[in-house]
Coordinates of C-alpha atoms in Angstrom, one line a residue:
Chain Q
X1 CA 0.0 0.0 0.0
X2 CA 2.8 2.2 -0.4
X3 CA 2.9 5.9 -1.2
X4 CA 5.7 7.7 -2.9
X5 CA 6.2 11.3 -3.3
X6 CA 9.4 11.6 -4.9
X7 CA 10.0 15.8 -5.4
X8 CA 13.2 16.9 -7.7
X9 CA 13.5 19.9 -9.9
X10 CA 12.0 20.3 -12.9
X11 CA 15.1 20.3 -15.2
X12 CA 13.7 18.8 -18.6
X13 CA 13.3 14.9 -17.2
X14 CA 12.1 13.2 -19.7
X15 CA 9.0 10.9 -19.7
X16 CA 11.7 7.7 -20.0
X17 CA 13.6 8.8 -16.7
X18 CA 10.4 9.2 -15.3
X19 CA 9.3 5.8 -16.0
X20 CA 12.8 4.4 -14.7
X21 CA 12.3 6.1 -11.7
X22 CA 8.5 4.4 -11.5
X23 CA 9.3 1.1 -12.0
X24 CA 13.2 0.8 -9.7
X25 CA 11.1 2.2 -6.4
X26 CA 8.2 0.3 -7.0
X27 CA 10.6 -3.1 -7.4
X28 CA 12.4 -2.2 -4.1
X29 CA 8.8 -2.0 -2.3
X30 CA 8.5 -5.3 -3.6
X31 CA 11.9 -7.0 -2.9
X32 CA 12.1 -4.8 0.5
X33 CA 8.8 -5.0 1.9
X34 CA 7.0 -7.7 -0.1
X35 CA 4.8 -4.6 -1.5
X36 CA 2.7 -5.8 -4.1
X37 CA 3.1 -3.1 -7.1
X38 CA -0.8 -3.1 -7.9
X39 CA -1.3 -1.1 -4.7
X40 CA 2.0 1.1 -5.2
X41 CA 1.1 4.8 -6.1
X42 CA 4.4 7.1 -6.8
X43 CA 4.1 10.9 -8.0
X44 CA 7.1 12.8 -9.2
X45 CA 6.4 16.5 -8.7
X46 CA 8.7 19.0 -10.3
X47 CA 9.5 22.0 -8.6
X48 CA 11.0 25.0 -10.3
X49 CA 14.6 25.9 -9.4
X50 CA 13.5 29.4 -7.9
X51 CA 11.0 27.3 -5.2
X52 CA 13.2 25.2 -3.7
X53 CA 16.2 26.2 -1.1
X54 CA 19.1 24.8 0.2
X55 CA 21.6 26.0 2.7
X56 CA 19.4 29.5 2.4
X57 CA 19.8 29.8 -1.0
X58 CA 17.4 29.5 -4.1
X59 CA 18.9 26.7 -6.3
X60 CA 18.9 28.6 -9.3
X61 CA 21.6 30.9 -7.6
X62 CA 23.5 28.3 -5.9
X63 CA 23.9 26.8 -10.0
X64 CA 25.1 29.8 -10.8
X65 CA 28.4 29.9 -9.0
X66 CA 28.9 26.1 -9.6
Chain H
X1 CA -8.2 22.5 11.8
X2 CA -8.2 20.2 9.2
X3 CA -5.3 20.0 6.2
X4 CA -6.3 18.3 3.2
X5 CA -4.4 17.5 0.1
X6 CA -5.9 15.9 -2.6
X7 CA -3.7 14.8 -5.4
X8 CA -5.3 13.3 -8.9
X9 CA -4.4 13.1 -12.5
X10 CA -4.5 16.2 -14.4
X11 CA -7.3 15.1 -16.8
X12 CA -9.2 18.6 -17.3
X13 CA -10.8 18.9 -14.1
X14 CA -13.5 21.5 -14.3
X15 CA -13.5 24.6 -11.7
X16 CA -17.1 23.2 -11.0
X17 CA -16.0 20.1 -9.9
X18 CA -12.9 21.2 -7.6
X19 CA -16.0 23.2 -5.8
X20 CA -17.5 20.0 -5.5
X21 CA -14.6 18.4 -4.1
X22 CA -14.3 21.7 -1.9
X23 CA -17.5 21.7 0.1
X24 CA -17.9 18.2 -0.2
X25 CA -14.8 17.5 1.7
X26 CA -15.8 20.0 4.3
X27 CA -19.1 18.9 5.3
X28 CA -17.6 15.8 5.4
X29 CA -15.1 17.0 8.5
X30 CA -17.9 18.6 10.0
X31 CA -20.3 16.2 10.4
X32 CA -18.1 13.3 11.2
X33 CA -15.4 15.3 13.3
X34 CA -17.8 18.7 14.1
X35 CA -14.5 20.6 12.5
X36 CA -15.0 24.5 11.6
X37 CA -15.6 25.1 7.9
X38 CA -13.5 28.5 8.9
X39 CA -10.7 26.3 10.3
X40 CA -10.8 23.6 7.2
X41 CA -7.9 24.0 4.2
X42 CA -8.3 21.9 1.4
X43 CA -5.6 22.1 -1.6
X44 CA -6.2 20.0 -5.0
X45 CA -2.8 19.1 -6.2
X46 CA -3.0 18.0 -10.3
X47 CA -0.4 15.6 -11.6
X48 CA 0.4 14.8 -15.3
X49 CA 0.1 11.0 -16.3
X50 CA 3.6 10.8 -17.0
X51 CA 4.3 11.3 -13.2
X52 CA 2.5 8.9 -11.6
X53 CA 3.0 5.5 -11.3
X54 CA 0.7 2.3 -10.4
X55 CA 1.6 -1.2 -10.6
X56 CA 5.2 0.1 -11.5
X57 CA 3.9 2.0 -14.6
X58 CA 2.9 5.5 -16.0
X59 CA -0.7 6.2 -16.3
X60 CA -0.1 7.4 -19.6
X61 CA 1.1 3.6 -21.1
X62 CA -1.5 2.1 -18.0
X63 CA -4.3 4.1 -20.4
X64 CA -3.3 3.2 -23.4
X65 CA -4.1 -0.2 -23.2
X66 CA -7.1 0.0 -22.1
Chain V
X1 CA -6.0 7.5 -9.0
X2 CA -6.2 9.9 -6.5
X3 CA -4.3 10.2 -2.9
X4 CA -5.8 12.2 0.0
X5 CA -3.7 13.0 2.9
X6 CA -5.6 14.2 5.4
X7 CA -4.0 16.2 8.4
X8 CA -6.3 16.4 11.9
X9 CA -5.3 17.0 15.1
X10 CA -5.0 14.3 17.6
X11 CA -8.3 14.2 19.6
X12 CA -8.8 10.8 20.3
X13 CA -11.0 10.6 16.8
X14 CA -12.4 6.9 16.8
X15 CA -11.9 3.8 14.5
X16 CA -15.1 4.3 13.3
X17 CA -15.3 7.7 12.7
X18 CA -11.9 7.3 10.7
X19 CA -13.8 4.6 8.5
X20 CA -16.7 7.5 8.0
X21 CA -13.7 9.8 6.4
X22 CA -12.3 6.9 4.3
X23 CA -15.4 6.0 3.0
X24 CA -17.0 9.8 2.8
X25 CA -14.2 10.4 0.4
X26 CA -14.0 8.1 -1.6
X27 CA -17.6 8.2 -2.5
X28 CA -16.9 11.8 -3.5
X29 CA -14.3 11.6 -5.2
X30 CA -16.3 8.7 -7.3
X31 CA -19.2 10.6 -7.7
X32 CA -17.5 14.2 -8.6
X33 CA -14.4 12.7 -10.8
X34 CA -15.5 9.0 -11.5
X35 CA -12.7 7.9 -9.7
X36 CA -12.3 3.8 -9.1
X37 CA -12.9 3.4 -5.3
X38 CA -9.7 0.9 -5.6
X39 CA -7.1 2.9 -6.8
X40 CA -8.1 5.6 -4.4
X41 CA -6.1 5.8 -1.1
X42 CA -6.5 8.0 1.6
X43 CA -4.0 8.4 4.5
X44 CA -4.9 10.0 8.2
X45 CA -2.1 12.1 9.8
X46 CA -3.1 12.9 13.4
X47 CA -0.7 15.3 14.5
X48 CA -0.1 16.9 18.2
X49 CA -2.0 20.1 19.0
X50 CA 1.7 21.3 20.5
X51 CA 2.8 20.6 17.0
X52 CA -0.3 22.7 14.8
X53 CA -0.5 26.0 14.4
X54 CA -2.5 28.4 13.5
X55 CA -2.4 32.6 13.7
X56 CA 1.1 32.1 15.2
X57 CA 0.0 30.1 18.3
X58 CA -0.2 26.4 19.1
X59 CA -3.3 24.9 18.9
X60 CA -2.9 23.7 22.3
X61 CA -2.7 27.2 23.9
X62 CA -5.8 28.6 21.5
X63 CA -7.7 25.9 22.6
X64 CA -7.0 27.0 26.7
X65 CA -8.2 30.6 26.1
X66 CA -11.4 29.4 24.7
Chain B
X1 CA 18.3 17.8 8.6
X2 CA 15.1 20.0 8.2
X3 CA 12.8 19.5 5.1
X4 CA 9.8 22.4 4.7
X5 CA 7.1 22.6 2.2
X6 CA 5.7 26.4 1.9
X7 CA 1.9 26.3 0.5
X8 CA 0.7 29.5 -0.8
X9 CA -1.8 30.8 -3.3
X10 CA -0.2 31.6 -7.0
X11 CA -0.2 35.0 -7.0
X12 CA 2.7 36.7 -8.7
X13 CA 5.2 36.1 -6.1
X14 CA 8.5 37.4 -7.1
X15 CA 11.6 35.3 -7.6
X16 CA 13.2 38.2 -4.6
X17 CA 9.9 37.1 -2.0
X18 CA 11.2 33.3 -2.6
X19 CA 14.4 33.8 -1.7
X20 CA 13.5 36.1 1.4
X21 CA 11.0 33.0 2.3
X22 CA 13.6 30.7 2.0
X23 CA 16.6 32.6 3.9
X24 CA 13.9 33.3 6.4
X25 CA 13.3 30.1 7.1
X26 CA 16.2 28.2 7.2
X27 CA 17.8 31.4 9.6
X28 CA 14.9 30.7 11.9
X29 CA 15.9 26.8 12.1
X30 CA 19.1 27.7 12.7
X31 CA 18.3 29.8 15.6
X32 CA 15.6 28.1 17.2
X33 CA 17.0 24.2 16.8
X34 CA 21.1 24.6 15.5
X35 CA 19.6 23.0 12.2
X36 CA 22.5 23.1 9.7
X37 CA 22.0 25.5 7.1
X38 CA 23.2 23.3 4.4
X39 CA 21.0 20.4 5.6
X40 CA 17.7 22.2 5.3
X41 CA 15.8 22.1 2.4
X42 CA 12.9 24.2 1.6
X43 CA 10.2 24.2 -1.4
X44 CA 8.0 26.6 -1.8
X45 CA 4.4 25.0 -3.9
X46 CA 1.7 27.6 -6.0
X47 CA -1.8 26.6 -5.8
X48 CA -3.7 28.0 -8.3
X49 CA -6.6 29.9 -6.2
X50 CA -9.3 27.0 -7.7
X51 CA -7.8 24.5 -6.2
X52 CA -7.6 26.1 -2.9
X53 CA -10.4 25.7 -0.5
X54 CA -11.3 27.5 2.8
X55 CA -14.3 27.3 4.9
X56 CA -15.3 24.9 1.9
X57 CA -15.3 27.7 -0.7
X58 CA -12.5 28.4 -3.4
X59 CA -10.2 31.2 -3.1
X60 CA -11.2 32.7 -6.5
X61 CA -14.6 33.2 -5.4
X62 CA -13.6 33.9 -1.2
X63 CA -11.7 37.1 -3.0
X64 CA -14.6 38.8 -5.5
X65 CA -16.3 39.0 -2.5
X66 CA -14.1 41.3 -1.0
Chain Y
X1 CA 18.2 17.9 -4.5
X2 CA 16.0 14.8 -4.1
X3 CA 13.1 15.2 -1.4
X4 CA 11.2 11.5 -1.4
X5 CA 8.4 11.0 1.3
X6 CA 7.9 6.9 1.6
X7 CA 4.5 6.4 3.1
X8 CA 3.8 2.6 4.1
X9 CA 1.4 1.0 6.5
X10 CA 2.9 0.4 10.6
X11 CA 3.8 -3.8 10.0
X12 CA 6.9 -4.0 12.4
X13 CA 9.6 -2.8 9.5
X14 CA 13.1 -3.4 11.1
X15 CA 15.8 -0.8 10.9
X16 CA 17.5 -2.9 8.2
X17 CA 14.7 -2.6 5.7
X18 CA 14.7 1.2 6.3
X19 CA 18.0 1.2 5.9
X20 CA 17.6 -1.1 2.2
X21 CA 14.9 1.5 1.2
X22 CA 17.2 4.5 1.8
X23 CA 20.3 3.1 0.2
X24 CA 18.0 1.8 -2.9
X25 CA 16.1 5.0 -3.7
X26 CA 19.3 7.3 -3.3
X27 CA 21.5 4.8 -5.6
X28 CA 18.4 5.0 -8.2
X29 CA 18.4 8.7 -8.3
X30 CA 21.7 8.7 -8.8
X31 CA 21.6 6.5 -11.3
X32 CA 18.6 8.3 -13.3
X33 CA 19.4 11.7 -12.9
X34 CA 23.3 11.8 -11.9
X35 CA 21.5 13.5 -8.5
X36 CA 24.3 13.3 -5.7
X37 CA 23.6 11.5 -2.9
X38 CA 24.4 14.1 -0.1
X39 CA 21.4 16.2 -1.5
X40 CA 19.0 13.4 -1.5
X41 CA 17.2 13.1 1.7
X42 CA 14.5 10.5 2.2
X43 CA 11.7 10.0 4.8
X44 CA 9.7 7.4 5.8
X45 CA 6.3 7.8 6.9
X46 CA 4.7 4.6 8.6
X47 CA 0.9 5.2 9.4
X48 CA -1.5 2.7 11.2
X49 CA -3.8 0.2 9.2
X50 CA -6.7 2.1 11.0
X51 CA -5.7 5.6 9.8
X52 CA -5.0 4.3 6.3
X53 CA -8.3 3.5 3.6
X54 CA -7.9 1.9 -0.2
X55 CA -11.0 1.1 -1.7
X56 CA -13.4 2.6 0.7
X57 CA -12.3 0.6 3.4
X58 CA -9.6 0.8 6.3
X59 CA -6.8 -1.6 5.8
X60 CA -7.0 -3.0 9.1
X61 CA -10.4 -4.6 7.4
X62 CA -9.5 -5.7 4.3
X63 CA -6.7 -7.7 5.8
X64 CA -8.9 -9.3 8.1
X65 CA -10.9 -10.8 4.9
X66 CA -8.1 -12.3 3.2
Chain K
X1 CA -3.5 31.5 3.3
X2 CA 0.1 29.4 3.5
X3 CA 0.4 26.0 4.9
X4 CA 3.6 24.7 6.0
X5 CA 4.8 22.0 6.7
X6 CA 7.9 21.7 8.8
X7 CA 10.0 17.7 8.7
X8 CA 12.5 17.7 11.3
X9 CA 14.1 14.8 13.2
X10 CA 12.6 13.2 16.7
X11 CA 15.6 14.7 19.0
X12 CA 12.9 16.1 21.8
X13 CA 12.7 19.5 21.2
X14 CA 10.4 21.7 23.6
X15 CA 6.9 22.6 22.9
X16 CA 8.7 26.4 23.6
X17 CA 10.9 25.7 20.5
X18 CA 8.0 24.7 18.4
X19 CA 5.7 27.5 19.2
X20 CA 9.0 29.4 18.2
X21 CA 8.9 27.8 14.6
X22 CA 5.3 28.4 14.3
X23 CA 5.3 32.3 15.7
X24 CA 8.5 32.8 13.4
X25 CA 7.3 31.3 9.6
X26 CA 3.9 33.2 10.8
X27 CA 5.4 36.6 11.1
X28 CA 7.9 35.6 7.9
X29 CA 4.9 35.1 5.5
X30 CA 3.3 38.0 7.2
X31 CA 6.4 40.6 6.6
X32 CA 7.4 39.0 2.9
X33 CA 4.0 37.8 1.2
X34 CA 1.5 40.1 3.6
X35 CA -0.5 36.7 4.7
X36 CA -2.9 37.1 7.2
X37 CA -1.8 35.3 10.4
X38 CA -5.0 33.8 11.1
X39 CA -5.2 31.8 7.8
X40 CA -1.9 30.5 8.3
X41 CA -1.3 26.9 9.3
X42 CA 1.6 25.2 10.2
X43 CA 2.3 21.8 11.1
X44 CA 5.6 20.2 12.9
X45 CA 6.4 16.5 11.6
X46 CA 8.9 14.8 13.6
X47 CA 10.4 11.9 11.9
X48 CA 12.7 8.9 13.8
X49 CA 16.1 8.8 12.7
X50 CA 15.9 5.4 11.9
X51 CA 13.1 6.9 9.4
X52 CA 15.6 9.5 7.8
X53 CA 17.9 9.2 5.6
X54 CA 20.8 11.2 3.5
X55 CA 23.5 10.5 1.7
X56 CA 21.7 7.0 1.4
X57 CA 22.6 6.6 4.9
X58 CA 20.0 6.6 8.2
X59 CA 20.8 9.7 10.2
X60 CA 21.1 7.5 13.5
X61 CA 24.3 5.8 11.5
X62 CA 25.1 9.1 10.4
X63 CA 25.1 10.5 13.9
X64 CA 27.2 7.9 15.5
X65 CA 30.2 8.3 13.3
X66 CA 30.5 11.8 14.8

């Protein structure tokens, strides 16, 4: 019965990553946990680069000096 | 003080029936838990197909099948 | 396909009156969206009153004052 | 280790209020619990105003009102 | 800059299956999107059968059934 | 009308430390994004270390190597 909420930033993933991303945590459930995948939900949400912090900073500046 | 997040596939949800999910929510937490309408949040959270994942696949491919 | 995560406060709400919520919304979200009632999963958060807030104050000392 | 998730309406918020949300933030958990700034991690979600309910009305409408 | 919240049912899961779930979802991000692991931070979420409903129904009564 | 939810680690903090998380995000969205105290939740999540993990390691493991 798992729920995943897996949150990255939206940096042109493409629907292939995606569904590698889908199908590895939802086989781990399994092999883990004995989850089975009919009643595993996962969500990616994409947040923009401006919305999300780290160490205080937006990660669109924190790029910028990399 | 209810919190409610409701997450579901972004499939051209109407304005009329996220009011519908709104008040229908709210009632809900009132009659069964006597919780303020004032004091009751509800946020609908849309999700393309591509980003979630049952039975260890995208909606999108789960659909096309059908 | 839809997730519902809803947050409450920890009031000693019952078993059954936890069933009313599952069941209340699942019905909605079947009547409003057509939603299958098994792919939709709806988790209960109960969460401290020390630990909510709301206009800056714990729920726990709003709820003395009253 | 800190993780917080900022809700607010979608409203024009400038890429400047982000980044005063975020410093904000992650200043206050370092002053109140020695959180590591480069531990915390903070996203900040837009809700379109129809998919935000209070007192089981949407936003959009709770504002003509006004 | 991974966030991913693992919900799952309360079922007795030891230390060493957390541990498996957090090595395997950090290796597959890194794997799908080069993320680096010191950015990826993982929670897990365990929530009593009572408090959690799929099909209209708490968990704690389906598994009864079966 | 923000919600906000704040994940930090079981490590007791006081309920006078978490009223000073909630009075402090309240007055931030207040000064930056002019939200109305009153329509502003926030709730504290505190997670086991056993339950959280970076750097694909459990921050109890992470802890003791300190």
């Amino acid at each position: 019965m798992p729920f995943v909420n897996i949150h990255i930033t939206r940096d042109g993933v493409s629907k292939e990553q995606k569904q590698q991303l889908i199908s590895g945590v939802t086989r781990l459930l399994e092999e883990v946990l004995q989850k089975s995948p009919a009643l595993t939900h996962i969500i990616i949400t994409e947040t923009d680069t401006d919305n999300w912090g780290v160490g205080g900073e937006q990660v669109t500046e924190m790029r910028k000096r990399k």
